[in-house]
Coordinates of N, CA and C and ligand atoms in Angstrom, one line a residue:
X1 N -10.4 -20.2 7.3 CA -11.6 -21.0 7.4 C -13.2 -20.4 6.7
X2 N -14.0 -21.2 7.6 CA -15.5 -21.3 7.1 C -15.8 -19.6 8.0
X3 N -15.9 -18.8 7.3 CA -16.7 -17.4 8.1 C -16.0 -16.7 7.9
X4 N -14.5 -16.7 7.5 CA -13.2 -15.9 7.6 C -13.6 -14.4 6.2
X5 N -12.6 -13.8 6.9 CA -12.4 -12.7 6.5 C -11.1 -11.8 6.0
X6 N -10.4 -11.9 5.1 CA -9.2 -10.8 4.9 C -9.6 -10.1 4.2
X7 N -9.0 -8.4 5.1 CA -9.5 -7.1 4.9 C -7.4 -6.4 4.9
X8 N -7.9 -5.8 3.7 CA -6.6 -5.0 3.3 C -7.0 -3.1 3.7
X9 N -6.5 -2.8 4.8 CA -6.6 -1.1 4.8 C -5.5 -0.8 4.2
X10 N -5.9 0.3 3.4 CA -4.9 1.5 2.8 C -4.2 2.6 3.6
X11 N -3.4 3.2 3.9 CA -3.1 4.2 4.9 C -3.5 5.8 4.6
X12 N -2.6 6.1 3.7 CA -2.7 7.4 3.3 C -4.6 7.6 2.7
X13 N -5.0 8.7 3.7 CA -6.4 9.0 3.5 C -7.6 7.8 4.0
X14 N -7.0 7.0 4.8 CA -7.4 5.9 5.2 C -7.4 6.2 6.6
X15 N -6.2 5.6 7.2 CA -5.8 5.6 8.4 C -4.9 7.1 9.0
X16 N -4.2 7.4 7.6 CA -3.7 8.5 8.3 C -4.0 10.2 7.3
X17 N -4.0 11.4 8.1 CA -4.7 12.2 7.1 C -3.4 13.1 6.3
X18 N -3.2 12.2 5.0 CA -2.3 12.9 4.0 C -2.9 14.3 3.4
X19 N -4.1 14.3 3.3 CA -4.3 15.5 2.6 C -4.5 17.3 3.5
X20 N -5.0 17.0 5.0 CA -4.8 17.6 5.6 C -3.5 18.1 6.1
X21 N -2.2 17.3 6.5 CA -1.1 18.2 6.6 C -0.4 18.6 5.1
X22 N -1.0 17.4 3.9 CA -0.7 18.2 2.8 C -0.7 19.9 2.4
X23 N -1.9 20.2 2.9 CA -2.5 21.6 2.9 C -1.6 22.9 3.8
X24 N -2.2 22.2 4.7 CA -1.4 22.9 6.3 C 0.4 23.4 5.9
X25 N 1.1 22.4 5.5 CA 2.7 22.2 5.1 C 3.0 23.2 4.2
X26 N 1.7 22.8 2.8 CA 2.4 23.9 2.0 C 2.2 25.1 1.8
X27 N 1.0 25.0 2.6 CA 0.9 27.0 3.0 C 1.8 27.6 4.4
X28 N 2.2 26.7 5.0 CA 3.7 27.2 5.7 C 4.5 27.2 4.7
X29 N 4.7 26.5 4.1 CA 6.1 26.4 3.0 C 6.0 28.2 2.1
X30 N 4.6 27.8 1.3 CA 4.2 28.8 0.4 C 3.3 29.9 0.6
X31 N 3.4 30.4 1.6 CA 2.3 31.5 2.0 C 1.7 32.2 1.0
X32 N 2.2 32.8 0.2 CA 2.3 33.9 -0.9 C 1.3 33.4 -1.9
X33 N 1.4 31.7 -2.0 CA 1.0 31.0 -3.1 C -0.5 30.8 -2.8
X34 N -1.4 30.3 -4.0 CA -2.8 30.3 -3.8 C -2.7 28.4 -3.3
X35 N -3.8 28.2 -3.1 CA -4.2 27.1 -2.4 C -5.4 26.3 -2.4
X36 N -6.1 24.9 -2.7 CA -7.1 24.7 -2.9 C -7.9 23.9 -1.2
X37 N -8.6 24.6 -0.6 CA -9.5 24.3 0.2 C -9.5 22.7 0.3
X38 N -9.2 21.7 1.4 CA -9.8 20.4 1.3 C -11.4 20.4 0.6
X39 N -12.2 20.8 0.9 CA -13.7 20.7 0.4 C -13.7 21.3 -1.1
X40 N -12.2 21.8 -1.8 CA -12.6 22.0 -3.5 C -11.8 21.1 -3.8
X41 N -11.2 20.0 -3.5 CA -10.4 19.0 -3.7 C -11.3 18.2 -4.6
X42 N -10.2 17.8 -5.9 CA -11.1 16.6 -6.8 C -9.8 16.1 -7.6
X43 N -10.4 14.7 -7.4 CA -9.2 14.0 -8.3 C -8.1 13.4 -7.0
X44 N -7.9 11.9 -7.5 CA -6.9 11.6 -6.1 C -5.6 12.4 -5.7
X45 N -4.9 13.1 -7.0 CA -3.6 13.3 -6.7 C -3.8 15.1 -6.8
X46 N -3.4 15.5 -5.7 CA -3.4 16.6 -5.4 C -2.8 17.8 -6.2
X47 N -1.3 16.9 -6.8 CA -0.4 17.8 -7.5 C -1.1 18.1 -8.7
X48 N -2.0 17.2 -9.7 CA -2.6 17.3 -10.5 C -3.3 18.2 -10.8
X49 N -4.5 18.6 -9.5 CA -5.4 20.1 -9.1 C -4.3 21.1 -9.1
X50 N -3.4 21.0 -8.7 CA -2.4 22.3 -8.2 C -2.1 22.5 -9.5
X51 N -1.5 21.7 -10.3 CA -0.5 22.4 -11.8 C -1.5 22.7 -12.6
X52 N -3.3 22.5 -12.5 CA -3.8 22.9 -13.5 C -4.1 24.3 -13.0
X53 N -3.9 24.7 -11.4 CA -3.8 26.3 -11.2 C -2.9 27.3 -11.9
X54 N -1.5 26.4 -11.7 CA -0.3 27.0 -12.3 C 0.9 25.8 -12.4
X55 N 1.4 25.9 -13.7 CA 2.3 24.6 -13.1 C 3.3 24.6 -12.5
X56 N 3.7 25.7 -11.6 CA 5.4 25.7 -10.8 C 4.6 25.2 -9.7
X57 N 3.1 25.0 -9.6 CA 2.6 25.0 -7.9 C 2.9 23.2 -7.7
X58 N 2.8 22.4 -9.3 CA 3.5 21.0 -9.0 C 4.5 20.3 -8.0
X59 N 5.7 21.1 -8.7 CA 6.5 21.1 -8.0 C 7.0 21.3 -6.6
X60 N 6.1 22.4 -6.1 CA 6.0 23.1 -5.0 C 5.1 21.9 -3.8
X61 N 4.1 21.6 -4.3 CA 3.6 20.7 -3.6 C 3.7 19.6 -3.6
X62 N 4.6 18.7 -4.7 CA 5.4 17.5 -4.0 C 6.8 17.8 -3.6
X63 N 7.2 19.0 -3.4 CA 8.3 18.8 -2.3 C 7.9 18.9 -1.2
X64 N 6.8 18.9 -0.7 CA 6.1 19.3 0.7 C 5.8 17.5 1.2
X65 N 5.3 16.9 0.3 CA 5.6 15.1 0.9 C 6.3 14.7 0.4
X66 N 7.5 14.9 -0.4 CA 8.8 14.4 -0.9 C 9.6 14.9 0.9
X67 N 9.6 15.8 1.6 CA 10.4 16.4 2.6 C 10.5 15.0 3.8
X68 N 11.6 15.1 4.5 CA 11.5 14.4 5.6 C 10.7 14.4 6.7
X69 N 10.1 13.7 7.5 CA 9.0 13.7 8.0 C 7.6 13.6 8.0
X70 N 7.6 14.0 6.7 CA 5.8 14.5 6.1 C 5.5 13.2 6.5
X71 N 5.7 12.2 6.0 CA 4.8 10.8 6.3 C 4.9 10.6 7.9
X72 N 6.0 10.6 8.4 CA 5.8 10.0 9.7 C 4.9 10.8 10.8
X73 N 4.8 12.4 10.5 CA 4.4 13.4 10.9 C 2.7 13.0 10.6
X74 N 2.3 12.4 9.9 CA 1.0 12.5 9.2 C 0.1 12.5 11.1
X75 N -1.3 12.4 11.3 CA -2.0 12.6 12.1 C -3.2 11.4 11.8
X76 N -3.5 10.3 12.7 CA -4.3 9.3 12.5 C -5.8 9.9 12.1
X77 N -6.6 9.5 11.1 CA -7.7 10.3 10.8 C -8.8 9.5 12.0
X78 N -9.6 10.3 12.2 CA -10.6 10.3 13.3 C -11.1 8.6 13.6
X79 N -10.9 7.8 14.3 CA -11.2 6.7 14.7 C -10.4 5.4 14.3
X80 N -9.7 5.7 13.4 CA -8.9 4.9 12.4 C -8.4 4.2 13.3
X81 N -7.4 4.4 14.2 CA -6.4 3.2 15.3 C -7.1 2.4 16.0
X82 N -8.5 2.9 16.8 CA -9.6 2.3 17.4 C -10.3 0.9 16.7
X83 N -10.6 1.7 15.4 CA -11.0 0.6 14.2 C -10.4 -0.6 14.0
X84 N -8.8 -0.1 13.7 CA -8.0 -1.4 13.2 C -7.8 -2.1 14.4
X85 N -7.5 -1.9 15.6 CA -7.3 -2.5 16.6 C -8.6 -3.6 17.3
X86 N -9.6 -2.7 17.0 CA -11.2 -3.6 17.2 C -11.2 -4.7 16.0
X87 N -10.7 -4.7 14.8 CA -10.8 -5.3 13.8 C -9.8 -6.5 13.8
X88 N -8.7 -6.0 14.2 CA -7.7 -7.4 14.2 C -8.1 -8.2 15.6
X89 N -8.8 -7.7 16.6 CA -9.2 -8.5 17.4 C -10.7 -9.7 17.2
X90 N -10.9 -9.2 15.9 CA -12.3 -10.3 15.4 C -11.7 -11.5 15.7
X91 N -12.9 -12.4 16.0 CA -12.5 -13.6 15.4 C -12.6 -13.8 13.7
X92 N -11.7 -14.6 13.0 CA -12.0 -15.1 12.0 C -11.7 -13.8 11.1
X93 N -10.8 -12.9 11.2 CA -11.1 -11.8 10.8 C -9.3 -11.2 10.2
X94 N -8.7 -11.6 9.1 CA -7.2 -11.2 9.0 C -7.0 -9.4 8.5
X95 N -6.2 -8.4 9.0 CA -6.2 -7.4 8.9 C -4.5 -7.3 8.8
X96 N -4.7 -6.7 7.0 CA -3.3 -6.2 6.6 C -3.4 -5.2 6.1
X97 N -2.3 -3.9 6.7 CA -2.2 -2.4 5.9 C -1.5 -2.6 5.0
X98 N -2.1 -2.5 3.4 CA -1.5 -1.9 1.9 C -1.6 -0.8 1.3
X99 N -0.1 -0.1 1.2 CA 0.1 1.1 1.3 C 0.8 1.2 -0.4
X100 N 1.0 2.0 -1.1 CA 1.6 2.4 -1.8 C 2.9 3.5 -1.4
X101 N 4.2 3.4 -1.7 CA 5.2 4.3 -1.5 C 5.1 5.0 -2.9
X102 N 5.3 6.4 -2.6 CA 5.3 7.2 -4.0 C 7.1 6.6 -4.1
X103 N 7.2 7.2 -5.5 CA 8.4 7.2 -6.2 C 9.2 7.5 -5.7
X104 N 9.2 8.6 -4.8 CA 10.7 9.6 -4.2 C 10.6 8.9 -3.1
X105 N 11.3 7.5 -2.6 CA 10.9 6.6 -1.5 C 11.6 6.9 -0.4
X106 N 12.7 7.9 -0.4 CA 13.5 7.6 0.6 C 13.3 7.5 1.9
X107 N 12.3 8.7 1.9 CA 11.7 9.0 3.4 C 10.6 8.3 3.4
X108 N 9.7 8.3 2.5 CA 8.1 7.7 3.1 C 8.4 6.6 3.1
X109 N 9.3 5.4 2.6 CA 9.3 3.9 2.9 C 9.4 3.7 4.4
X110 N 10.7 4.5 5.3 CA 11.0 3.9 6.4 C 9.7 4.6 7.3
X111 N 9.4 5.9 6.9 CA 8.8 6.6 7.7 C 7.0 5.6 8.0
X112 N 6.6 5.1 6.9 CA 5.7 4.5 7.0 C 5.6 3.3 8.1
X113 N 7.0 2.6 7.9 CA 6.9 1.4 8.8 C 7.0 1.9 10.2
X114 N 7.8 3.3 10.8 CA 7.7 4.0 11.9 C 6.1 4.2 12.0
X115 N 5.5 5.2 11.2 CA 4.3 5.2 11.6 C 3.4 4.2 12.2
X116 N 3.3 2.8 11.6 CA 2.5 2.1 11.7 C 3.0 1.4 13.4
X117 N 4.4 1.3 13.5 CA 4.7 0.9 14.9 C 4.2 1.7 16.0
X118 N 5.0 3.6 15.5 CA 4.0 4.1 16.5 C 3.0 4.6 16.9
X119 N 1.5 4.5 16.5 CA 0.6 4.4 16.4 C -0.4 3.0 16.3
X120 N -0.1 2.1 15.9 CA -0.7 0.7 16.1 C -0.1 -0.2 16.7
X121 N 1.5 0.1 17.3 CA 2.3 -1.1 17.5 C 3.2 -2.0 16.6
X122 N 4.1 -2.6 17.0 CA 4.7 -3.7 16.5 C 4.0 -4.8 15.6
X123 N 3.0 -5.2 16.3 CA 2.4 -6.8 15.6 C 1.7 -6.3 14.1
X124 N 1.6 -4.6 14.4 CA 1.0 -4.5 13.0 C 2.0 -4.2 11.8
X125 N 3.3 -4.0 12.1 CA 4.4 -3.9 11.2 C 4.6 -4.8 10.8
X126 N 3.9 -6.2 11.5 CA 4.2 -7.4 10.8 C 3.2 -7.6 9.6
X127 N 2.5 -6.8 9.6 CA 0.7 -6.9 8.9 C 1.1 -5.6 7.8
X128 N 2.1 -5.5 7.3 CA 2.5 -4.0 6.6 C 2.8 -4.4 5.0
X129 N 1.8 -4.2 4.3 CA 2.3 -4.5 3.0 C 3.0 -3.3 2.0
X130 N 3.8 -2.8 1.7 CA 4.0 -1.9 0.7 C 4.1 -2.4 -0.9
X131 N 3.3 -2.1 -1.7 CA 3.5 -2.2 -3.2 C 2.9 -1.2 -4.0
X132 N 3.0 -1.1 -5.2 CA 2.9 -0.1 -6.0 C 1.9 -0.5 -6.8
X133 N 1.3 -1.8 -6.7 CA 0.2 -2.6 -7.5 C -0.4 -3.5 -6.4
X134 N -1.5 -3.2 -5.9 CA -2.4 -3.4 -5.0 C -3.5 -4.7 -5.4
X135 N -3.4 -5.1 -6.8 CA -4.4 -5.7 -7.5 C -3.4 -7.0 -7.4
X136 N -2.6 -7.4 -7.4 CA -1.9 -8.8 -6.9 C -2.1 -9.4 -5.9
X137 N -2.2 -8.4 -4.7 CA -2.5 -8.9 -3.4 C -3.8 -9.4 -3.4
X138 N -4.2 -10.5 -2.7 CA -5.2 -11.8 -2.8 C -6.0 -11.4 -1.3
X139 N -6.9 -10.5 -1.1 CA -8.1 -10.7 -0.1 C -9.6 -10.5 -0.4
X140 N -10.3 -10.3 0.3 CA -11.6 -10.2 0.2 C -12.0 -8.3 0.1
X141 N -11.5 -8.0 1.0 CA -11.8 -6.3 0.6 C -10.8 -5.7 0.9
X142 N -10.8 -4.5 0.2 CA -9.9 -3.7 0.0 C -10.6 -2.2 0.7
X143 N -10.3 -1.8 1.3 CA -10.5 -0.3 1.8 C -9.5 0.7 1.7
X144 N -9.9 1.6 0.4 CA -9.1 2.8 0.1 C -9.7 4.1 -0.5
X145 N -9.1 4.8 -0.4 CA -9.6 6.5 -0.6 C -9.7 6.5 -2.2
X146 N -8.6 5.8 -3.0 CA -8.4 6.0 -4.2 C -9.5 5.2 -5.2
X147 N -10.1 6.4 -6.0 CA -11.3 6.1 -6.7 C -10.7 4.9 -8.1
X148 N -9.3 5.2 -8.6 CA -9.1 4.1 -9.8 C -8.4 3.2 -9.7
X149 N -8.9 2.4 -8.6 CA -7.5 1.1 -8.5 C -7.5 0.2 -9.4
X150 N -8.9 -0.5 -9.5 CA -8.9 -1.7 -10.2 C -8.9 -1.2 -12.2
X151 N -9.4 -0.3 -12.2 CA -9.1 0.5 -13.3 C -7.8 1.2 -13.9
X152 N -8.1 2.9 -14.2 CA -7.1 3.3 -14.9 C -6.4 3.9 -13.6
X153 N -5.4 3.8 -13.4 CA -4.3 4.4 -12.2 C -3.7 5.7 -12.7
X154 N -3.6 6.2 -12.0 CA -3.0 7.9 -13.1 C -1.3 7.4 -12.5
X155 N -1.0 6.8 -11.5 CA 0.5 6.6 -11.2 C 0.8 5.1 -12.5
X156 N 2.2 5.1 -12.2 CA 2.7 4.2 -13.3 C 4.2 3.4 -13.8
X157 N 4.3 3.0 -15.1 CA 5.5 2.6 -15.5 C 6.1 4.1 -15.8
X158 N 5.6 5.0 -16.0 CA 6.1 6.1 -16.9 C 6.5 7.1 -15.8
X159 N 5.6 7.3 -14.3 CA 6.7 7.9 -13.4 C 7.7 7.1 -13.1
X160 N 8.1 5.8 -13.2 CA 9.2 5.1 -12.9 C 10.0 5.7 -14.0
X161 N 10.4 5.8 -15.0 CA 11.1 6.1 -15.9 C 11.6 7.4 -15.5
X162 N 10.5 8.5 -14.9 CA 10.9 10.1 -14.5 C 11.7 10.1 -13.3
X163 N 11.5 9.1 -12.9 CA 12.3 8.8 -11.5 C 13.5 8.2 -11.9
X164 N 13.5 7.6 -12.6 CA 15.4 7.3 -12.9 C 16.0 8.2 -13.7
X165 N 15.3 8.9 -14.6 CA 16.1 10.2 -14.9 C 16.5 11.5 -14.2
X166 N 15.3 11.3 -12.8 CA 15.7 12.2 -11.6 C 14.6 12.8 -11.7
X167 N 14.0 13.2 -12.4 CA 13.1 14.2 -12.2 C 12.0 14.0 -11.0
X168 N 11.0 14.9 -10.7 CA 10.3 14.6 -9.4 C 9.6 13.5 -10.3
X169 N 9.3 12.3 -9.1 CA 8.8 11.1 -9.5 C 7.7 11.0 -9.4
X170 N 6.7 12.1 -8.8 CA 5.4 11.8 -9.3 C 5.2 13.1 -10.1
X171 N 5.6 13.7 -10.9 CA 5.5 14.6 -11.6 C 4.9 14.7 -13.0
X172 N 5.3 13.1 -13.4 CA 5.0 13.2 -14.9 C 3.6 12.8 -14.9
X173 N 2.8 12.4 -14.0 CA 1.6 12.0 -13.9 C 0.7 13.1 -14.8
X174 N -0.6 12.5 -15.4 CA -1.1 13.1 -16.0 C -0.5 13.6 -17.4
X175 N 0.8 13.5 -17.3 CA 1.3 13.5 -18.9 C 0.7 12.1 -20.5
X176 N 0.6 11.0 -19.3 CA 0.6 10.1 -20.0 C -0.3 9.5 -20.4
X177 N -0.5 8.1 -20.8 CA -1.5 7.3 -20.5 C -2.2 6.9 -19.5
X178 N -3.0 6.7 -18.9 CA -3.2 6.1 -17.2 C -2.8 4.6 -17.8
X179 N -2.5 3.8 -16.6 CA -2.1 2.1 -16.5 C -2.8 1.6 -15.6
X180 N -3.4 0.2 -16.0 CA -3.8 -0.3 -14.9 C -2.6 -1.2 -13.9
X181 N -3.6 -1.7 -13.0 CA -2.9 -2.9 -11.8 C -2.6 -4.2 -12.9
X182 N -1.9 -4.9 -12.9 CA -1.6 -6.3 -13.6 C -2.6 -7.4 -13.3
X183 N -3.2 -7.5 -12.3 CA -4.7 -8.1 -12.3 C -6.1 -7.3 -12.5
X184 N -6.1 -7.9 -14.0 CA -7.5 -7.5 -14.3 C -8.8 -7.5 -12.8
X185 N -9.0 -8.8 -12.6 CA -9.8 -8.6 -12.0 C -9.4 -9.3 -10.5
X186 N -9.1 -8.3 -9.9 CA -8.7 -8.6 -8.3 C -9.4 -9.3 -7.4
X187 N -9.0 -10.1 -6.6 CA -9.7 -11.0 -5.6 C -10.8 -10.2 -5.0
X188 N -10.0 -8.9 -4.3 CA -11.3 -8.2 -3.3 C -12.0 -7.5 -4.4
X189 N -13.3 -6.9 -3.4 CA -13.8 -5.7 -3.7 C -13.3 -5.0 -2.4
X190 N -13.3 -3.6 -3.7 CA -13.0 -2.3 -3.5 C -13.6 -1.6 -2.5
X191 N -13.7 -1.1 -1.5 CA -14.8 -0.2 -0.6 C -14.3 1.2 -0.8
X192 N -14.6 2.2 -1.7 CA -14.1 3.6 -1.5 C -13.9 4.4 -0.1
X193 N -13.0 4.9 0.5 CA -13.4 5.2 1.9 C -13.2 6.8 1.5
X194 N -14.3 7.4 2.1 CA -14.6 9.0 1.6 C -13.5 9.8 2.3
X195 N -12.9 10.6 1.4 CA -11.7 11.3 1.5 C -12.2 12.7 0.7
X196 N -11.9 13.7 1.0 CA -12.4 15.0 0.7 C -12.1 14.9 -1.2
X197 N -11.3 14.5 -1.8 CA -10.9 14.8 -3.0 C -12.1 13.2 -3.2
X198 N -12.7 12.3 -2.8 CA -13.7 11.5 -3.5 C -15.3 11.7 -3.3
X199 N -15.4 12.8 -2.5 CA -16.5 12.7 -1.7 C -17.8 12.8 -2.7
X200 N -17.3 13.6 -4.0 CA -18.5 14.4 -5.0 C -18.7 13.0 -5.6
X201 N -17.8 12.0 -5.7 CA -18.1 11.0 -7.1 C -19.5 10.3 -6.5
X202 N -20.1 9.9 -8.3 CA -21.3 9.2 -8.1 C -20.7 7.7 -8.2
X203 N -20.8 6.8 -7.0 CA -20.1 5.3 -7.5 C -21.5 4.8 -8.4
X204 N -20.6 3.5 -9.1 CA -21.4 3.0 -10.2 C -21.9 1.7 -9.4
X205 N -23.3 1.0 -9.0 CA -23.5 0.3 -8.5 C -22.8 -1.1 -9.1
X206 N -22.4 -2.0 -8.0 CA -22.7 -2.0 -6.6 C -21.9 -1.5 -5.7
X207 N -20.8 -0.6 -6.2 CA -19.6 0.0 -5.5 C -20.1 0.5 -4.4
X208 N -19.4 0.4 -3.5 CA -19.3 0.6 -1.6 C -18.7 1.2 -1.4
X209 N -19.3 2.6 -0.3 CA -18.6 3.2 0.4 C -18.4 3.0 2.0
X210 N -17.0 3.4 2.5 CA -17.2 3.6 3.7 C -17.0 5.1 4.4
X211 N -18.0 5.6 4.7 CA -18.1 7.4 5.0 C -17.2 7.7 5.9
X212 N -16.7 6.9 6.9 CA -15.7 7.3 7.8 C -15.4 5.9 8.8
X213 N -14.4 6.4 9.7 CA -14.3 5.2 10.8 C -15.8 5.0 11.3
X214 N -16.6 5.8 11.7 CA -17.9 5.6 12.2 C -18.7 5.1 11.7
X215 N -18.8 4.5 10.2 CA -19.7 4.1 9.6 C -19.6 2.8 9.9
X216 N -20.6 1.8 9.4 CA -20.3 0.6 10.0 C -19.8 -0.7 9.1
X217 N -18.4 -0.6 9.5 CA -17.8 -1.2 8.7 C -17.4 -2.6 9.2
X218 N -18.4 -2.9 10.1 CA -18.2 -4.6 10.9 C -19.2 -4.7 9.9
X219 N -20.6 -4.6 9.7 CA -21.4 -5.3 8.4 C -20.8 -5.0 7.1
X220 N -20.0 -4.0 6.7 CA -19.1 -4.6 5.5 C -18.1 -5.9 5.2
X221 N -17.7 -6.0 6.7 CA -17.2 -7.1 6.8 C -18.1 -8.5 6.6
X222 N -19.0 -8.1 7.9 CA -19.4 -9.2 7.6 C -20.0 -10.1 6.3
X223 N -20.5 -9.0 5.7 CA -21.1 -8.8 4.2 C -20.1 -10.2 3.2
X224 N -18.8 -10.0 3.9 CA -18.1 -11.1 2.9 C -17.8 -12.6 3.7
X225 N -18.5 -12.8 4.8 CA -18.3 -13.8 5.3 C -19.1 -15.2 4.7
X226 N -18.9 -16.0 5.2 CA -19.7 -17.4 4.5 C -20.4 -18.1 5.5
X227 N -21.6 -18.2 5.6 CA -22.4 -18.4 6.7 C -21.7 -19.8 7.2
Ligands
LIG301 P1 -1.5 4.9 -0.1 O1 -1.6 3.8 -1.0 O2 -1.2 4.6 1.0 O3 -3.0 5.8 -0.6 O4 0.9 7.5 -4.3 C1 1.9 6.4 -3.3 C2 1.1 7.2 -1.7 O5 1.0 8.4 -1.4 C3 -0.3 6.8 -1.7 O6 -0.5 6.0 -0.9 C4 -1.1 7.6 -1.8 C5 -0.2 8.9 -1.3 N1 -0.2 10.1 -2.1 C6 -1.4 10.7 -2.2 O7 -2.5 10.7 -1.2 N2 -2.2 11.5 -2.9 C7 -0.9 12.4 -3.7 O8 -1.2 13.4 -4.4 C8 0.3 11.3 -3.8 C9 1.2 12.1 -5.0 C10 0.7 10.3 -3.4

């Protein structure tokens, strides 16, 4: 109705600390290998940056997030759980979680559902959307740490072919031209949630950021409400 706003909230990098767990578990599993401090991360896909150090680091890194328990064990990002509960209790506010499973989906998909139930409760499981293409989901806002959602995505069709052939699913990224979501002009405004890999990016106006959950997310929601 009038004044109502529908918000999509991403999981990895926004609600769940993917990058922190990835670095910690990678260093535990490969103690002798080089690693990238979070302050030195650049680009959405950690694997691409590791591969630039040395090609064999790509599959080593992806073995960490493809392991059972990785997605379930992710720690909530500071303030995220409280913000989600508060947001969903606001009048005229529809909150959904919108997340893309990795192409090696066996553990990831189930564990994302379990994570939501564990940290947010069963009500939020009813609001969980899993899709590889967020551009076809209709909403006013998408809060996401990925810097290239509307435009060129590093993930896509080519990766799917790779997984069918049994290669590590995310491994093909960067070897092919990027692909876009099918909806060229999505209904939502993308709010970039600040994460280690995107903090240095200069946004094109009028693109907006949410620096953290301590930042004023209520004002961003209010900016989408009709008077
Ligand atoms: P989300 O849509 O919740 O941000 O790519 C599929 C998911 O895994 C997606 O979840 C993002 C996350 N992911 C990363 O954050 N970094 C990576 O390097 C990879 C491969 C995946």
